[in-house]
Short mmCIF file of C-alpha atoms in Angstrom, two decimals:
data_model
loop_
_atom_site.label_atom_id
_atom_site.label_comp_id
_atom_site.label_asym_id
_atom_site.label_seq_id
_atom_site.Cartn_x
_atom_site.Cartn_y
_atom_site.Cartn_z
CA UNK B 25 24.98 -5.59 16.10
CA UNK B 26 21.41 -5.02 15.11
CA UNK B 27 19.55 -2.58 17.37
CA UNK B 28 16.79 -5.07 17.62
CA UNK B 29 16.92 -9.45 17.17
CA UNK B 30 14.00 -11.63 16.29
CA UNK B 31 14.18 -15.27 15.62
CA UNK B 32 12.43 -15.49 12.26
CA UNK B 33 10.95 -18.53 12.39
CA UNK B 34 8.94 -20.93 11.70
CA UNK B 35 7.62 -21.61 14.96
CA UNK B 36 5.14 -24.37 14.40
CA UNK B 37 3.36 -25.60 16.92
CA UNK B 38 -0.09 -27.35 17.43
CA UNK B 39 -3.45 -26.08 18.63
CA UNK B 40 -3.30 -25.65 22.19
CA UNK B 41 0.06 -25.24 22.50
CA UNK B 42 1.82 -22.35 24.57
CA UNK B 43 4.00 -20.44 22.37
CA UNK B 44 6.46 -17.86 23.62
CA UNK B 45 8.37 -15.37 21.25
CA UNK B 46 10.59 -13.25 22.40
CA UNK B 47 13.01 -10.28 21.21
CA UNK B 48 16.33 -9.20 22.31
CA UNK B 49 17.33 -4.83 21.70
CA UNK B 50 20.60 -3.50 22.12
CA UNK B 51 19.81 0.33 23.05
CA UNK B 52 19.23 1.04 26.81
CA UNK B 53 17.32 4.06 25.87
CA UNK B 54 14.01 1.76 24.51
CA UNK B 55 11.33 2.32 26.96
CA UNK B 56 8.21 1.33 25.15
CA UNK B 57 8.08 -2.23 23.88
CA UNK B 58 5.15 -3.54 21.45
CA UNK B 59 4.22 -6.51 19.69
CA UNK B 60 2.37 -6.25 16.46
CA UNK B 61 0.78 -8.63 14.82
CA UNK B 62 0.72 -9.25 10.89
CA UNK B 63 -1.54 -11.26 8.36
CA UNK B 64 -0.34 -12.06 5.12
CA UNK B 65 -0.85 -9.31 2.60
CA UNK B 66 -2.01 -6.84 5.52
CA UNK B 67 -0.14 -4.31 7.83
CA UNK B 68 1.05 -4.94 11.22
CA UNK B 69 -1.75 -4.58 13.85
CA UNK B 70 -0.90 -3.71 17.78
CA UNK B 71 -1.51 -6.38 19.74
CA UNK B 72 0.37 -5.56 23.23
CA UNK B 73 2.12 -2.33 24.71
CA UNK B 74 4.09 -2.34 27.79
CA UNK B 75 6.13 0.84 29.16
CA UNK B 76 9.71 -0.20 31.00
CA UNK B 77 9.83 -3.31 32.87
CA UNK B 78 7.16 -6.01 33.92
CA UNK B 79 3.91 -7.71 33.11
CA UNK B 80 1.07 -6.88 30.99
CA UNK B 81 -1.54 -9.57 30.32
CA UNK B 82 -4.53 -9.89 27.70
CA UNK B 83 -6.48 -12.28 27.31
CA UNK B 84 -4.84 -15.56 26.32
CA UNK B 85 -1.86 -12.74 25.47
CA UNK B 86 0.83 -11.83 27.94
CA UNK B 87 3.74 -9.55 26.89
CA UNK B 88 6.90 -9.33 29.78
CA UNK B 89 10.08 -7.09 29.21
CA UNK B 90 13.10 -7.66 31.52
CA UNK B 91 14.97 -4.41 30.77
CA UNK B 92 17.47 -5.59 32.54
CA UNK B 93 18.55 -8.40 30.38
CA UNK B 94 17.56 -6.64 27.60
CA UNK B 95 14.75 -9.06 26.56
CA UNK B 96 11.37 -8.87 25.64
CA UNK B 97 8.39 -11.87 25.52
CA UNK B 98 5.31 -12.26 24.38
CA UNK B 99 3.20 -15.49 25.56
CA UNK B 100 0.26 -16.86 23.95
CA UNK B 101 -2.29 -19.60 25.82
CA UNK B 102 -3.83 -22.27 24.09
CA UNK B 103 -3.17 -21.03 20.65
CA UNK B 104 -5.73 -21.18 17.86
CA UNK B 105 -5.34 -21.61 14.01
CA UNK B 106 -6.56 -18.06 13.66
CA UNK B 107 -3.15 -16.79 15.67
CA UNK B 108 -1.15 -17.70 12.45
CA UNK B 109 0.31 -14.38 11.44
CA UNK B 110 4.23 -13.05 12.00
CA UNK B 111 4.62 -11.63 14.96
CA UNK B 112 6.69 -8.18 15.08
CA UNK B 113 8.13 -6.77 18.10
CA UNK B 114 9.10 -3.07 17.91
CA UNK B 115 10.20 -0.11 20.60
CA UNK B 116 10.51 3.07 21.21
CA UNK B 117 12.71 5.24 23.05
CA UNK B 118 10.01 8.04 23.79
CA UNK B 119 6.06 7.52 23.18
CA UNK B 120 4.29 10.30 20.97
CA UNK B 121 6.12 11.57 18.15
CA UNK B 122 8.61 8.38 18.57
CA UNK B 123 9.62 6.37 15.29
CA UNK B 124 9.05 2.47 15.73
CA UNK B 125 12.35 0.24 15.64
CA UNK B 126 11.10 -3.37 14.76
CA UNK B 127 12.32 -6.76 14.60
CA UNK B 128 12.56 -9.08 11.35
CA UNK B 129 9.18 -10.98 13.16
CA UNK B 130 8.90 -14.16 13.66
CA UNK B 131 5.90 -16.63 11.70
CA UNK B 132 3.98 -18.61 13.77
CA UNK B 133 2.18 -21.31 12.26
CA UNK B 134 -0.72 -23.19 14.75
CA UNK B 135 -1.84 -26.10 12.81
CA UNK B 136 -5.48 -27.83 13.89
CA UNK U 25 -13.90 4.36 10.77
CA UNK U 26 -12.01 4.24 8.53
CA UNK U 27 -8.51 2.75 9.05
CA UNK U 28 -5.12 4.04 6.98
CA UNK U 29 -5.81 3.68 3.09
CA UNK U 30 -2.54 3.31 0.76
CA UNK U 31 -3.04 3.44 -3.03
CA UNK U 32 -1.71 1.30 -5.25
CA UNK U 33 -1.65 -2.00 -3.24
CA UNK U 34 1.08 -3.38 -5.98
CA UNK U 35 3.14 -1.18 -8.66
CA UNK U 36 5.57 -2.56 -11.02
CA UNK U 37 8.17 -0.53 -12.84
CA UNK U 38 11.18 -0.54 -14.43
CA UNK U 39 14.49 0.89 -13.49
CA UNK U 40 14.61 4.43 -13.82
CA UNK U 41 10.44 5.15 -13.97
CA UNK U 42 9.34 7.60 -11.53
CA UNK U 43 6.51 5.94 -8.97
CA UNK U 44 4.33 7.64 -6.79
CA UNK U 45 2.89 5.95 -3.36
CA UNK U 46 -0.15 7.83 -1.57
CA UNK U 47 -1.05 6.91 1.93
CA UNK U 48 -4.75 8.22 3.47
CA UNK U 49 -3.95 8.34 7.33
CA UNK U 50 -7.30 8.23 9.94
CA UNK U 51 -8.77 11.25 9.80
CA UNK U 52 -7.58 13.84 13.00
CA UNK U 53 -4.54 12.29 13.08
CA UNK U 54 -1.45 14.64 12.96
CA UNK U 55 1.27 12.14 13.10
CA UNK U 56 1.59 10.69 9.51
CA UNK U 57 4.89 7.89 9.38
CA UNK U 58 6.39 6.07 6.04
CA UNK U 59 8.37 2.68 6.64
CA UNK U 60 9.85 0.19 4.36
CA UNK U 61 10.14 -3.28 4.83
CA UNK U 62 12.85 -4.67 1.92
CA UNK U 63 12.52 -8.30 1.27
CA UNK U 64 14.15 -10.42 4.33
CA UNK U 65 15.12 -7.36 6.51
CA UNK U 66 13.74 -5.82 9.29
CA UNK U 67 10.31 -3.15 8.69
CA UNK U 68 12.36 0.44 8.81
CA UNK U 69 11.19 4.08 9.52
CA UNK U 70 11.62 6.32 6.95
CA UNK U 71 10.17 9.78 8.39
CA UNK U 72 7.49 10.80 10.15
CA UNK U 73 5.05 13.99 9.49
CA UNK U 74 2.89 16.24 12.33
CA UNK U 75 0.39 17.96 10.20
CA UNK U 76 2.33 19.51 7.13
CA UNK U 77 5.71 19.79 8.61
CA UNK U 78 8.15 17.07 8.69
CA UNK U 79 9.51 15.90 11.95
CA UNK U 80 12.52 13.50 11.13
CA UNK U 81 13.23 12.30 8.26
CA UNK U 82 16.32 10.65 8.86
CA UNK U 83 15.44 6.89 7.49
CA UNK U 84 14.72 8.17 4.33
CA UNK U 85 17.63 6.62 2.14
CA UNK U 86 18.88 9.21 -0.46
CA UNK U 87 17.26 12.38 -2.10
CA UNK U 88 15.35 10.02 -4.91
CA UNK U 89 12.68 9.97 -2.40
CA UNK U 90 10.50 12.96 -1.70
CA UNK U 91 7.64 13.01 0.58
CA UNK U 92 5.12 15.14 0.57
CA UNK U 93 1.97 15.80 2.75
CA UNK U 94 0.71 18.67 1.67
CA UNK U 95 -2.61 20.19 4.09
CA UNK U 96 -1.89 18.20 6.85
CA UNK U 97 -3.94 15.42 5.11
CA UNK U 98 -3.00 12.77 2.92
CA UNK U 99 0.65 11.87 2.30
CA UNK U 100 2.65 10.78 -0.96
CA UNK U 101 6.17 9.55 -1.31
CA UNK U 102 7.74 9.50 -4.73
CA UNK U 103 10.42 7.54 -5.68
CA UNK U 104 12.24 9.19 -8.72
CA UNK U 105 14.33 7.41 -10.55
CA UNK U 106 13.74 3.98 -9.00
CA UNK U 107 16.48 1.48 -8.26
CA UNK U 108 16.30 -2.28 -7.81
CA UNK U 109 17.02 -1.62 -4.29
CA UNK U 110 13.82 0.16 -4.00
CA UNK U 111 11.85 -2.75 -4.39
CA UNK U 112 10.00 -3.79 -1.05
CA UNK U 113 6.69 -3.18 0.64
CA UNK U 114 6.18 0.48 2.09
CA UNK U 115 3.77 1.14 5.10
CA UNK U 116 2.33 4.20 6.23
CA UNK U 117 1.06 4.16 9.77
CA UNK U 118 -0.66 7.21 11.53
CA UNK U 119 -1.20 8.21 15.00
CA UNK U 120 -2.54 11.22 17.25
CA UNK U 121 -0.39 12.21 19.94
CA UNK U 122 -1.74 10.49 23.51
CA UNK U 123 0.83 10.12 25.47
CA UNK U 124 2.38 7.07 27.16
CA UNK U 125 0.28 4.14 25.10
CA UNK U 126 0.09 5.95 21.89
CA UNK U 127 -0.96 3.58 18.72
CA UNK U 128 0.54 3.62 15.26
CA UNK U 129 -2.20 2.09 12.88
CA UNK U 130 -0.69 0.65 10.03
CA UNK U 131 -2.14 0.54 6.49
CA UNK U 132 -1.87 -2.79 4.26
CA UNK U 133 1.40 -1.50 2.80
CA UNK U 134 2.27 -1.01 -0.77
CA UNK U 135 4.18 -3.58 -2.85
CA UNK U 136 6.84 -2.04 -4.96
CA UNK U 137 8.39 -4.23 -7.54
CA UNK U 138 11.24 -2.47 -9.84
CA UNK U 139 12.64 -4.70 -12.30
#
């Protein structure tokens, strides 16, 4: 079983639309959850953090993590063109000097 | 400022050539990582440097890949001699210890291609 499983995608969806990716992880020990965001031909950008359980919101962004389940989300409100990218979530068990474990990211594609 | 710089942004070679990958992390930033995303798998950690010294290098697949970071500064990985299997994109993110909320910034990556 693979510490970490992402849906690859496509998601395509139009403008407007809600979209909600999500991630499930294996190891108990993850505490810090991310979700980066990547352009073709650039690297992976941070878009959300959240430490342990709950709710973090930005903007049209919201990122929830149910440690429980073992399940990670990341919602996105009326979604533009410009939020076509793959979307990478990744975790950590410790923050600092802590290597990144990722998921395969999934490609969203928000036509006009 | 400027963000993490990796030079070249494509490099062919053939089987057996030696390749060399540099990465420029943000500047004060001790924490200096190498990843490697191969084509339809996951992005993986390779190791991870603070200053000079390496931390963990425990992703990095066999002993034909040496990294270096030599001052604390910049970073290089060579690959020597490469394998098909090499081929894939290789990242090199940096970060300065903050705590809970700590960022890795990611540079562009570096598109290896051994035929």
């Amino acid at each position: 079983q693979k510490e970490v499983e992402q849906d690859p995608g496509p998601l395509s969806v139009p403008e407007g639309a809600i979209v909600s990716l999500n991630c499930t992880y294996s190891n108990s020990a993850f505490q810090y959850f991310m979700w980066y965001r990547q352009y073709s031909r650039k690297g992976p950008e941070l878009l959300m953090y959240t430490y342990s359980s709950g709710n973090k919101e930005d903007g049209r962004f919201t990122a929830q993590v149910d440690k429980s389940s073992k399940y990670i989300s990341l919602f996105i409100r009326d979604s533009q063109p410009s939020d076509s990218a793959t979307y990478l979530c990744a975790m950590s068990a410790n923050s600092g000097y802590s290597t990144l474990t990722f998921g395969k990211g999934t490609m969203l594609l928000v036509s006009p | 400022e400027a963000g993490v710089t990796q030079f070249p942004s494509h490099s062919v070679i053939e089987k057996g050539q030696t390749v060399t990958l540099r990465c420029d992390p943000i500047s004060g930033h001790d924490n200096l990582y190498w990843y490697r995303r191969v084509m339809g798998k996951e992005i993986k950690f390779l190791l991870h440097f603070v200053k000079e010294s390496k931390q963990d290098e425990s992703g990095m697949p066999n002993n034909r890949f040496l990294a270096e970071r030599t001052g604390g500064t910049y970073s290089t990985l060579k690959v020597q001699p490469a394998e098909l299997e090499d081929s894939g994109v290789y990242f090199c993110a940096s970060s300065q210890w903050t705590g809970p909320g700590y960022e890795q910034y990611f540079g562009p990556g570096t598109r290896l291609t051994v035929t």
